[in-house]
Amino acid sequence: MSGQRPSKQVEPSKQVGPSEWIDGMAQWLSTPAPAERLGLLRIAISGFVTIYLAATAAEFSRLATTPKAAFDPVGLARLLNEPLSSELVWVGFALLLGLGALATVGWRYRIVGPLFGLGVLAWTSYHSSWGQLLHFEHLFTLHLLVLGFAPAADAVAVDARRTPAPTDNVRYGWPVRLLAIATVTTYFLSGLAKLRHTGVAWFDPDTLRNHIAYSASRIDLVGGPTPPLARIVVDRSWLLAPMAAAGLAVELGAPLALAWRRFRNWWLGSAILFHLGTAATMLVFFGYRGLGVGLLPLLPVERAKVAWETRRA
Amino acid sequence: MRRERWRLIATAAFVAILLSPAIRPGDGVPLSSYPMYASPRSGEVEFVVAHGLTASGEAVPLRITVVAGTSDPLIAETWLRGEVIAGRSVALCQTVAERIEAPEIIEVEVRSERHDVVAQVQGRSSLLEAETVARCPVGVEPT
């Protein structure tokens, strides 16, 4: 028929059912990644934890001299009948620093990696065995356990110096996915806990106000610096409900950052702001996340290296 | 395809393990439900505090590292409260006293204080109730 545009063929609509969704998830988990990505994450995460351990040497000193009666073991520390002697605490400190340095540079990683991950698990269990769980240490412990049993030194590592650069492979991609899943799950659990324990009262301004006031008062009374924005926020109750909602959105929305790249970038920025906010109002700062290290598994970190090398060239 | 499915199953198990603290009681390391700041909190809170006393009875604030041997307020508060609850107030007082270097401080007092935390942050009078749980001299060998 001249003069008429051919009718557009309409394909039957393709419904995405559970089977297609499962296949999509399986493909996402099996996406190959460069060995360099996993190697750079090894360097960043192991390096951060090693520096953190060194910077918190005073904690080893404190626990080496804390009275035994205060020992309340959790995690791996339940294997102990009594606290470690001060000598063993310091031996453990030296071992962890050594393993951390070797893991960071990727030397004999097949042995060092698992040892460092398990060593940090032992330390964080012991560190939390004195009446207070130190949740800020949980995520990097999980990350090191995943990294420790992954081929994370096949690139950007001492172990990899004399071997040809490996091609992209799912054996590098899958551990990166697991690291990212661990990151977003910890945020999601935190948001879920707020809904479970507080419910809609979380959006009541008094809820967040009391949390901020409690943290600021604790610091002031125990002897420390005042959070810079605590009073400003407490004096302005109209700020509190939006802040509470925004914080909850960051936490519960974290898993969506795995699904869409653009949302991922927004979420990463929001998460950093969230941590800066808790630092400024409550002097609560989960450094591993707030400094971005714990968020790196969501990013193609090897591109930063490529960009740097391109700029230098 | 079979490896992909096994990878999916292993990942599902990993996620289930991570989420398990949300459905079982208690909290742990490294698996946790992250309950911090999840429960509503009263505006009146009890704290254990320690300060130095001069010969004239003047209260002198002490640095957190002197009080608790740490710069982390969370660890410090937990330790102080735990020692008092466990009945080790005197030992706590003596531990703090051992760290005192300022010559004008002759005694350490450990108190349990209840504060209106909002008033505290706003710079208003916040102390609602106080109880001395231990006093000990500085520079004396602990018993």
Short mmCIF file of N, CA and C in Angstrom, two decimals, chain B:
data_model
loop_
_atom_site.label_atom_id
_atom_site.label_comp_id
_atom_site.label_asym_id
_atom_site.label_seq_id
_atom_site.Cartn_x
_atom_site.Cartn_y
_atom_site.Cartn_z
N MET B 1 26.64 -22.72 32.84
CA MET B 1 25.42 -22.32 33.56
C MET B 1 25.36 -22.96 34.94
N ARG B 2 25.87 -24.21 35.05
CA ARG B 2 25.81 -24.88 36.34
C ARG B 2 26.64 -24.14 37.37
N ARG B 3 27.85 -23.65 36.96
CA ARG B 3 28.69 -22.90 37.89
C ARG B 3 28.00 -21.61 38.31
N GLU B 4 27.31 -21.00 37.39
CA GLU B 4 26.60 -19.77 37.74
C GLU B 4 25.57 -20.04 38.81
N ARG B 5 24.86 -21.16 38.68
CA ARG B 5 23.84 -21.47 39.67
C ARG B 5 24.47 -21.77 41.02
N TRP B 6 25.60 -22.47 41.04
CA TRP B 6 26.26 -22.76 42.30
C TRP B 6 26.75 -21.48 42.97
N ARG B 7 27.22 -20.56 42.12
CA ARG B 7 27.67 -19.29 42.64
C ARG B 7 26.50 -18.53 43.25
N LEU B 8 25.36 -18.61 42.62
CA LEU B 8 24.16 -17.95 43.12
C LEU B 8 23.74 -18.54 44.45
N ILE B 9 23.78 -19.85 44.56
CA ILE B 9 23.41 -20.53 45.80
C ILE B 9 24.38 -20.15 46.91
N ALA B 10 25.68 -20.14 46.59
CA ALA B 10 26.67 -19.78 47.61
C ALA B 10 26.47 -18.33 48.05
N THR B 11 26.15 -17.46 47.12
CA THR B 11 25.92 -16.06 47.48
C THR B 11 24.68 -15.91 48.33
N ALA B 12 23.64 -16.66 47.97
CA ALA B 12 22.41 -16.62 48.77
C ALA B 12 22.69 -17.07 50.19
N ALA B 13 23.53 -18.09 50.35
CA ALA B 13 23.89 -18.54 51.69
C ALA B 13 24.68 -17.47 52.43
N PHE B 14 25.57 -16.79 51.72
CA PHE B 14 26.36 -15.70 52.31
C PHE B 14 25.43 -14.59 52.79
N VAL B 15 24.47 -14.20 51.97
CA VAL B 15 23.52 -13.15 52.35
C VAL B 15 22.68 -13.60 53.53
N ALA B 16 22.25 -14.85 53.52
CA ALA B 16 21.44 -15.38 54.63
C ALA B 16 22.22 -15.32 55.94
N ILE B 17 23.50 -15.64 55.87
CA ILE B 17 24.33 -15.58 57.08
C ILE B 17 24.44 -14.14 57.56
N LEU B 18 24.66 -13.21 56.62
CA LEU B 18 24.79 -11.80 57.01
C LEU B 18 23.49 -11.29 57.63
N LEU B 19 22.35 -11.74 57.10
CA LEU B 19 21.05 -11.25 57.58
C LEU B 19 20.57 -12.00 58.83
N SER B 20 21.20 -13.11 59.16
CA SER B 20 20.70 -13.95 60.25
C SER B 20 20.57 -13.23 61.59
N PRO B 21 21.45 -12.27 61.92
CA PRO B 21 21.27 -11.59 63.22
C PRO B 21 19.95 -10.85 63.34
N ALA B 22 19.31 -10.56 62.20
CA ALA B 22 18.04 -9.84 62.25
C ALA B 22 16.90 -10.73 62.75
N ILE B 23 17.10 -12.05 62.72
CA ILE B 23 16.01 -12.93 63.11
C ILE B 23 16.37 -13.81 64.31
N ARG B 24 17.58 -13.72 64.81
CA ARG B 24 17.91 -14.48 66.00
C ARG B 24 18.30 -13.52 67.11
N PRO B 25 18.11 -13.95 68.36
CA PRO B 25 18.39 -13.03 69.46
C PRO B 25 19.89 -12.81 69.62
N GLY B 26 20.24 -11.69 70.23
CA GLY B 26 21.64 -11.43 70.54
C GLY B 26 22.37 -10.74 69.41
N ASP B 27 23.57 -10.34 69.69
CA ASP B 27 24.41 -9.62 68.75
C ASP B 27 25.80 -10.20 68.86
N GLY B 28 26.63 -10.07 67.82
CA GLY B 28 27.94 -10.72 67.89
C GLY B 28 28.96 -10.11 66.97
N VAL B 29 30.05 -10.80 66.78
CA VAL B 29 31.17 -10.37 65.94
C VAL B 29 31.49 -11.51 64.98
N PRO B 30 31.60 -11.29 63.66
CA PRO B 30 31.35 -10.03 62.97
C PRO B 30 29.93 -9.88 62.46
N LEU B 31 29.07 -10.86 62.80
CA LEU B 31 27.67 -10.78 62.35
C LEU B 31 26.86 -10.01 63.38
N SER B 32 26.12 -9.05 62.92
CA SER B 32 25.38 -8.18 63.83
C SER B 32 24.12 -7.67 63.17
N SER B 33 23.14 -7.33 64.01
CA SER B 33 21.95 -6.65 63.50
C SER B 33 22.11 -5.13 63.58
N TYR B 34 23.27 -4.67 64.03
CA TYR B 34 23.58 -3.24 64.12
C TYR B 34 22.47 -2.48 64.86
N PRO B 35 22.22 -2.85 66.11
CA PRO B 35 21.11 -2.22 66.84
C PRO B 35 21.45 -0.87 67.47
N MET B 36 22.69 -0.37 67.24
CA MET B 36 23.06 0.87 67.92
C MET B 36 22.19 2.02 67.41
N TYR B 37 21.70 2.78 68.33
CA TYR B 37 20.83 3.94 68.07
C TYR B 37 19.50 3.52 67.43
N ALA B 38 19.15 2.24 67.53
CA ALA B 38 17.90 1.77 66.92
C ALA B 38 16.72 1.88 67.86
N SER B 39 16.98 1.85 69.16
CA SER B 39 15.89 1.90 70.13
C SER B 39 15.68 3.32 70.61
N PRO B 40 14.41 3.67 70.92
CA PRO B 40 14.16 5.02 71.43
C PRO B 40 14.88 5.22 72.76
N ARG B 41 15.25 6.44 73.03
CA ARG B 41 16.02 6.75 74.23
C ARG B 41 15.34 7.87 74.99
N SER B 42 15.35 7.74 76.31
CA SER B 42 14.80 8.79 77.16
C SER B 42 15.69 10.02 77.12
N GLY B 43 15.10 11.15 77.40
CA GLY B 43 15.89 12.38 77.49
C GLY B 43 16.61 12.49 78.82
N GLU B 44 16.36 11.56 79.76
CA GLU B 44 17.07 11.55 81.04
C GLU B 44 17.92 10.29 81.08
N VAL B 45 19.22 10.47 81.23
CA VAL B 45 20.16 9.35 81.14
C VAL B 45 21.10 9.36 82.33
N GLU B 46 21.43 8.16 82.79
CA GLU B 46 22.36 8.03 83.91
C GLU B 46 23.77 7.78 83.38
N PHE B 47 24.73 8.52 83.89
CA PHE B 47 26.13 8.36 83.50
C PHE B 47 26.97 8.11 84.74
N VAL B 48 28.06 7.39 84.55
CA VAL B 48 29.06 7.28 85.60
C VAL B 48 30.20 8.22 85.23
N VAL B 49 30.53 9.12 86.13
CA VAL B 49 31.58 10.11 85.82
C VAL B 49 32.61 10.08 86.94
N ALA B 50 33.78 10.57 86.62
CA ALA B 50 34.83 10.66 87.63
C ALA B 50 35.48 12.02 87.51
N HIS B 51 35.74 12.65 88.65
CA HIS B 51 36.47 13.90 88.62
C HIS B 51 37.43 13.95 89.80
N GLY B 52 38.39 14.85 89.67
CA GLY B 52 39.35 15.01 90.75
C GLY B 52 38.85 16.03 91.76
N LEU B 53 39.36 15.94 92.96
CA LEU B 53 39.01 16.90 94.02
C LEU B 53 40.29 17.51 94.56
N THR B 54 40.27 18.83 94.73
CA THR B 54 41.42 19.51 95.32
C THR B 54 41.28 19.51 96.85
N ALA B 55 42.29 20.04 97.50
CA ALA B 55 42.25 20.09 98.97
C ALA B 55 41.08 20.93 99.48
N SER B 56 40.66 21.91 98.66
CA SER B 56 39.54 22.77 99.08
C SER B 56 38.19 22.19 98.69
N GLY B 57 38.22 20.99 98.10
CA GLY B 57 36.96 20.35 97.73
C GLY B 57 36.45 20.72 96.36
N GLU B 58 37.25 21.48 95.61
CA GLU B 58 36.83 21.89 94.26
C GLU B 58 36.95 20.71 93.31
N ALA B 59 35.92 20.54 92.48
CA ALA B 59 35.91 19.44 91.50
C ALA B 59 36.70 19.86 90.26
N VAL B 60 37.59 18.98 89.82
CA VAL B 60 38.42 19.25 88.65
C VAL B 60 38.08 18.22 87.57
N PRO B 61 37.65 18.65 86.40
CA PRO B 61 37.35 17.67 85.35
C PRO B 61 38.62 16.91 84.95
N LEU B 62 38.44 15.66 84.58
CA LEU B 62 39.56 14.84 84.15
C LEU B 62 39.41 14.49 82.69
N ARG B 63 40.55 14.39 81.99
CA ARG B 63 40.51 13.98 80.59
C ARG B 63 40.05 12.53 80.47
N ILE B 64 39.44 12.24 79.35
CA ILE B 64 38.89 10.90 79.12
C ILE B 64 39.97 9.82 79.21
N THR B 65 41.18 10.16 78.77
CA THR B 65 42.26 9.16 78.81
C THR B 65 42.70 8.89 80.24
N VAL B 66 42.54 9.89 81.10
CA VAL B 66 42.87 9.70 82.52
C VAL B 66 41.77 8.86 83.19
N VAL B 67 40.53 9.15 82.84
CA VAL B 67 39.41 8.45 83.47
C VAL B 67 39.34 6.99 83.03
N ALA B 68 39.45 6.77 81.71
CA ALA B 68 39.14 5.42 81.19
C ALA B 68 40.28 4.79 80.43
N GLY B 69 41.40 5.48 80.28
CA GLY B 69 42.52 4.88 79.57
C GLY B 69 42.29 4.72 78.09
N THR B 70 41.34 5.43 77.55
CA THR B 70 41.03 5.38 76.13
C THR B 70 40.51 6.75 75.70
N SER B 71 40.63 7.03 74.41
CA SER B 71 40.09 8.30 73.89
C SER B 71 38.71 8.09 73.26
N ASP B 72 38.21 6.87 73.31
CA ASP B 72 36.91 6.57 72.70
C ASP B 72 35.81 6.73 73.75
N PRO B 73 34.88 7.69 73.55
CA PRO B 73 33.86 7.94 74.57
C PRO B 73 32.93 6.74 74.78
N LEU B 74 32.66 6.00 73.71
CA LEU B 74 31.77 4.84 73.82
C LEU B 74 32.40 3.78 74.72
N ILE B 75 33.67 3.49 74.46
CA ILE B 75 34.37 2.50 75.28
C ILE B 75 34.47 2.98 76.72
N ALA B 76 34.77 4.27 76.88
CA ALA B 76 34.92 4.82 78.23
C ALA B 76 33.63 4.71 79.01
N GLU B 77 32.53 5.14 78.41
CA GLU B 77 31.25 5.11 79.12
C GLU B 77 30.85 3.68 79.49
N THR B 78 31.04 2.78 78.53
CA THR B 78 30.67 1.38 78.78
C THR B 78 31.50 0.79 79.91
N TRP B 79 32.77 1.09 79.89
CA TRP B 79 33.65 0.54 80.92
C TRP B 79 33.29 1.08 82.30
N LEU B 80 33.08 2.39 82.38
CA LEU B 80 32.74 3.00 83.66
C LEU B 80 31.45 2.41 84.22
N ARG B 81 30.44 2.34 83.39
CA ARG B 81 29.15 1.83 83.84
C ARG B 81 29.27 0.37 84.24
N GLY B 82 30.03 -0.39 83.43
CA GLY B 82 30.18 -1.82 83.71
C GLY B 82 30.87 -2.07 85.04
N GLU B 83 31.88 -1.27 85.34
CA GLU B 83 32.60 -1.46 86.60
C GLU B 83 31.70 -1.17 87.80
N VAL B 84 30.88 -0.13 87.71
CA VAL B 84 29.98 0.21 88.81
C VAL B 84 28.90 -0.86 88.98
N ILE B 85 28.33 -1.29 87.87
CA ILE B 85 27.28 -2.33 87.94
C ILE B 85 27.83 -3.62 88.53
N ALA B 86 29.09 -3.92 88.22
CA ALA B 86 29.70 -5.16 88.71
C ALA B 86 30.20 -5.05 90.14
N GLY B 87 30.01 -3.89 90.75
CA GLY B 87 30.43 -3.73 92.14
C GLY B 87 31.91 -3.44 92.30
N ARG B 88 32.57 -2.94 91.24
CA ARG B 88 34.00 -2.66 91.30
C ARG B 88 34.27 -1.15 91.31
N SER B 89 33.42 -0.41 92.00
CA SER B 89 33.55 1.06 92.01
C SER B 89 34.85 1.49 92.68
N VAL B 90 35.20 0.81 93.77
CA VAL B 90 36.42 1.20 94.49
C VAL B 90 37.66 0.94 93.63
N ALA B 91 37.69 -0.22 92.99
CA ALA B 91 38.81 -0.54 92.11
C ALA B 91 38.87 0.44 90.94
N LEU B 92 37.71 0.81 90.42
CA LEU B 92 37.65 1.80 89.34
C LEU B 92 38.25 3.12 89.81
N CYS B 93 37.84 3.55 91.02
CA CYS B 93 38.35 4.80 91.57
C CYS B 93 39.87 4.75 91.71
N GLN B 94 40.38 3.65 92.21
CA GLN B 94 41.82 3.52 92.41
C GLN B 94 42.56 3.50 91.08
N THR B 95 41.96 2.87 90.06
CA THR B 95 42.59 2.85 88.74
C THR B 95 42.71 4.26 88.18
N VAL B 96 41.64 5.05 88.34
CA VAL B 96 41.68 6.44 87.87
C VAL B 96 42.72 7.22 88.67
N ALA B 97 42.73 7.01 89.98
CA ALA B 97 43.65 7.74 90.85
C ALA B 97 45.10 7.49 90.46
N GLU B 98 45.40 6.29 90.02
CA GLU B 98 46.78 5.97 89.64
C GLU B 98 47.24 6.77 88.43
N ARG B 99 46.28 7.23 87.63
CA ARG B 99 46.65 7.97 86.40
C ARG B 99 46.78 9.47 86.65
N ILE B 100 46.41 9.92 87.84
CA ILE B 100 46.42 11.36 88.11
C ILE B 100 47.87 11.84 88.25
N GLU B 101 48.21 12.90 87.52
CA GLU B 101 49.55 13.48 87.63
C GLU B 101 49.50 14.90 88.20
N ALA B 102 48.34 15.55 88.10
CA ALA B 102 48.24 16.94 88.57
C ALA B 102 48.39 16.98 90.09
N PRO B 103 49.32 17.75 90.61
CA PRO B 103 49.59 17.72 92.05
C PRO B 103 48.46 18.30 92.89
N GLU B 104 47.65 19.18 92.29
CA GLU B 104 46.60 19.79 93.09
C GLU B 104 45.43 18.85 93.36
N ILE B 105 45.37 17.75 92.66
CA ILE B 105 44.27 16.79 92.84
C ILE B 105 44.70 15.78 93.90
N ILE B 106 43.95 15.74 95.01
CA ILE B 106 44.32 14.85 96.10
C ILE B 106 43.38 13.67 96.24
N GLU B 107 42.25 13.74 95.53
CA GLU B 107 41.25 12.68 95.67
C GLU B 107 40.50 12.53 94.35
N VAL B 108 39.99 11.33 94.13
CA VAL B 108 39.13 11.08 92.98
C VAL B 108 37.75 10.68 93.50
N GLU B 109 36.73 11.23 92.87
CA GLU B 109 35.37 10.87 93.22
C GLU B 109 34.67 10.29 92.00
N VAL B 110 34.07 9.14 92.18
CA VAL B 110 33.28 8.51 91.11
C VAL B 110 31.81 8.67 91.48
N ARG B 111 31.02 9.20 90.55
CA ARG B 111 29.61 9.46 90.83
C ARG B 111 28.73 8.88 89.75
N SER B 112 27.55 8.48 90.17
CA SER B 112 26.51 8.11 89.22
C SER B 112 25.59 9.32 89.14
N GLU B 113 25.44 9.89 87.95
CA GLU B 113 24.67 11.12 87.79
C GLU B 113 23.57 10.90 86.74
N ARG B 114 22.40 11.44 87.04
CA ARG B 114 21.31 11.41 86.05
C ARG B 114 21.13 12.82 85.50
N HIS B 115 21.15 12.88 84.16
CA HIS B 115 21.13 14.18 83.49
C HIS B 115 19.98 14.27 82.50
N ASP B 116 19.47 15.49 82.34
CA ASP B 116 18.59 15.82 81.21
C ASP B 116 19.55 16.14 80.07
N VAL B 117 19.67 15.20 79.13
CA VAL B 117 20.73 15.33 78.12
C VAL B 117 20.48 16.50 77.16
N VAL B 118 19.22 16.81 76.91
CA VAL B 118 18.93 17.94 76.02
C VAL B 118 19.37 19.25 76.68
N ALA B 119 19.06 19.38 77.98
CA ALA B 119 19.51 20.57 78.71
C ALA B 119 21.03 20.63 78.73
N GLN B 120 21.68 19.49 78.88
CA GLN B 120 23.15 19.43 78.92
C GLN B 120 23.72 20.00 77.63
N VAL B 121 23.19 19.57 76.50
CA VAL B 121 23.70 20.03 75.20
C VAL B 121 23.41 21.53 75.01
N GLN B 122 22.27 21.97 75.52
CA GLN B 122 21.89 23.37 75.34
C GLN B 122 22.57 24.29 76.35
N GLY B 123 23.44 23.72 77.19
CA GLY B 123 24.18 24.56 78.12
C GLY B 123 23.41 24.95 79.36
N ARG B 124 22.27 24.33 79.58
CA ARG B 124 21.46 24.65 80.77
C ARG B 124 21.81 23.66 81.89
N SER B 125 21.33 23.96 83.06
CA SER B 125 21.55 23.05 84.18
C SER B 125 20.86 21.72 83.89
N SER B 126 21.61 20.63 83.99
CA SER B 126 21.09 19.34 83.53
C SER B 126 21.07 18.26 84.62
N LEU B 127 21.79 18.48 85.72
CA LEU B 127 21.91 17.43 86.73
C LEU B 127 20.61 17.26 87.49
N LEU B 128 20.06 16.06 87.45
CA LEU B 128 18.79 15.77 88.12
C LEU B 128 19.02 15.04 89.43
N GLU B 129 20.06 14.21 89.45
CA GLU B 129 20.30 13.39 90.63
C GLU B 129 21.75 12.94 90.60
N ALA B 130 22.38 12.81 91.76
CA ALA B 130 23.78 12.37 91.80
C ALA B 130 24.01 11.53 93.05
N GLU B 131 24.87 10.54 92.90
CA GLU B 131 25.21 9.69 94.03
C GLU B 131 26.69 9.34 93.95
N THR B 132 27.41 9.58 95.01
CA THR B 132 28.82 9.20 95.04
C THR B 132 28.92 7.69 95.25
N VAL B 133 29.63 7.02 94.37
CA VAL B 133 29.76 5.56 94.49
C VAL B 133 31.14 5.17 95.00
N ALA B 134 32.10 6.09 94.91
CA ALA B 134 33.44 5.78 95.44
C ALA B 134 34.25 7.06 95.55
N ARG B 135 35.10 7.11 96.56
CA ARG B 135 36.09 8.18 96.69
C ARG B 135 37.38 7.52 97.12
N CYS B 136 38.48 8.00 96.58
CA CYS B 136 39.74 7.38 96.96
C CYS B 136 40.85 8.43 96.85
N PRO B 137 41.87 8.32 97.65
CA PRO B 137 42.95 9.31 97.62
C PRO B 137 43.89 9.04 96.45
N VAL B 138 44.54 10.09 96.01
CA VAL B 138 45.54 9.99 94.95
C VAL B 138 46.89 9.78 95.60
N GLY B 139 47.70 8.91 94.99
CA GLY B 139 49.06 8.74 95.48
C GLY B 139 49.20 7.74 96.59
N VAL B 140 48.14 6.95 96.83
CA VAL B 140 48.17 5.91 97.86
C VAL B 140 48.12 4.58 97.14
N GLU B 141 48.92 3.59 97.54
CA GLU B 141 48.91 2.27 96.93
C GLU B 141 47.53 1.64 97.05
N PRO B 142 46.97 1.10 95.98
CA PRO B 142 45.64 0.47 96.06
C PRO B 142 45.67 -0.75 96.95
N THR B 143 44.59 -0.99 97.65
CA THR B 143 44.47 -2.16 98.53
C THR B 143 44.18 -3.44 97.72
#
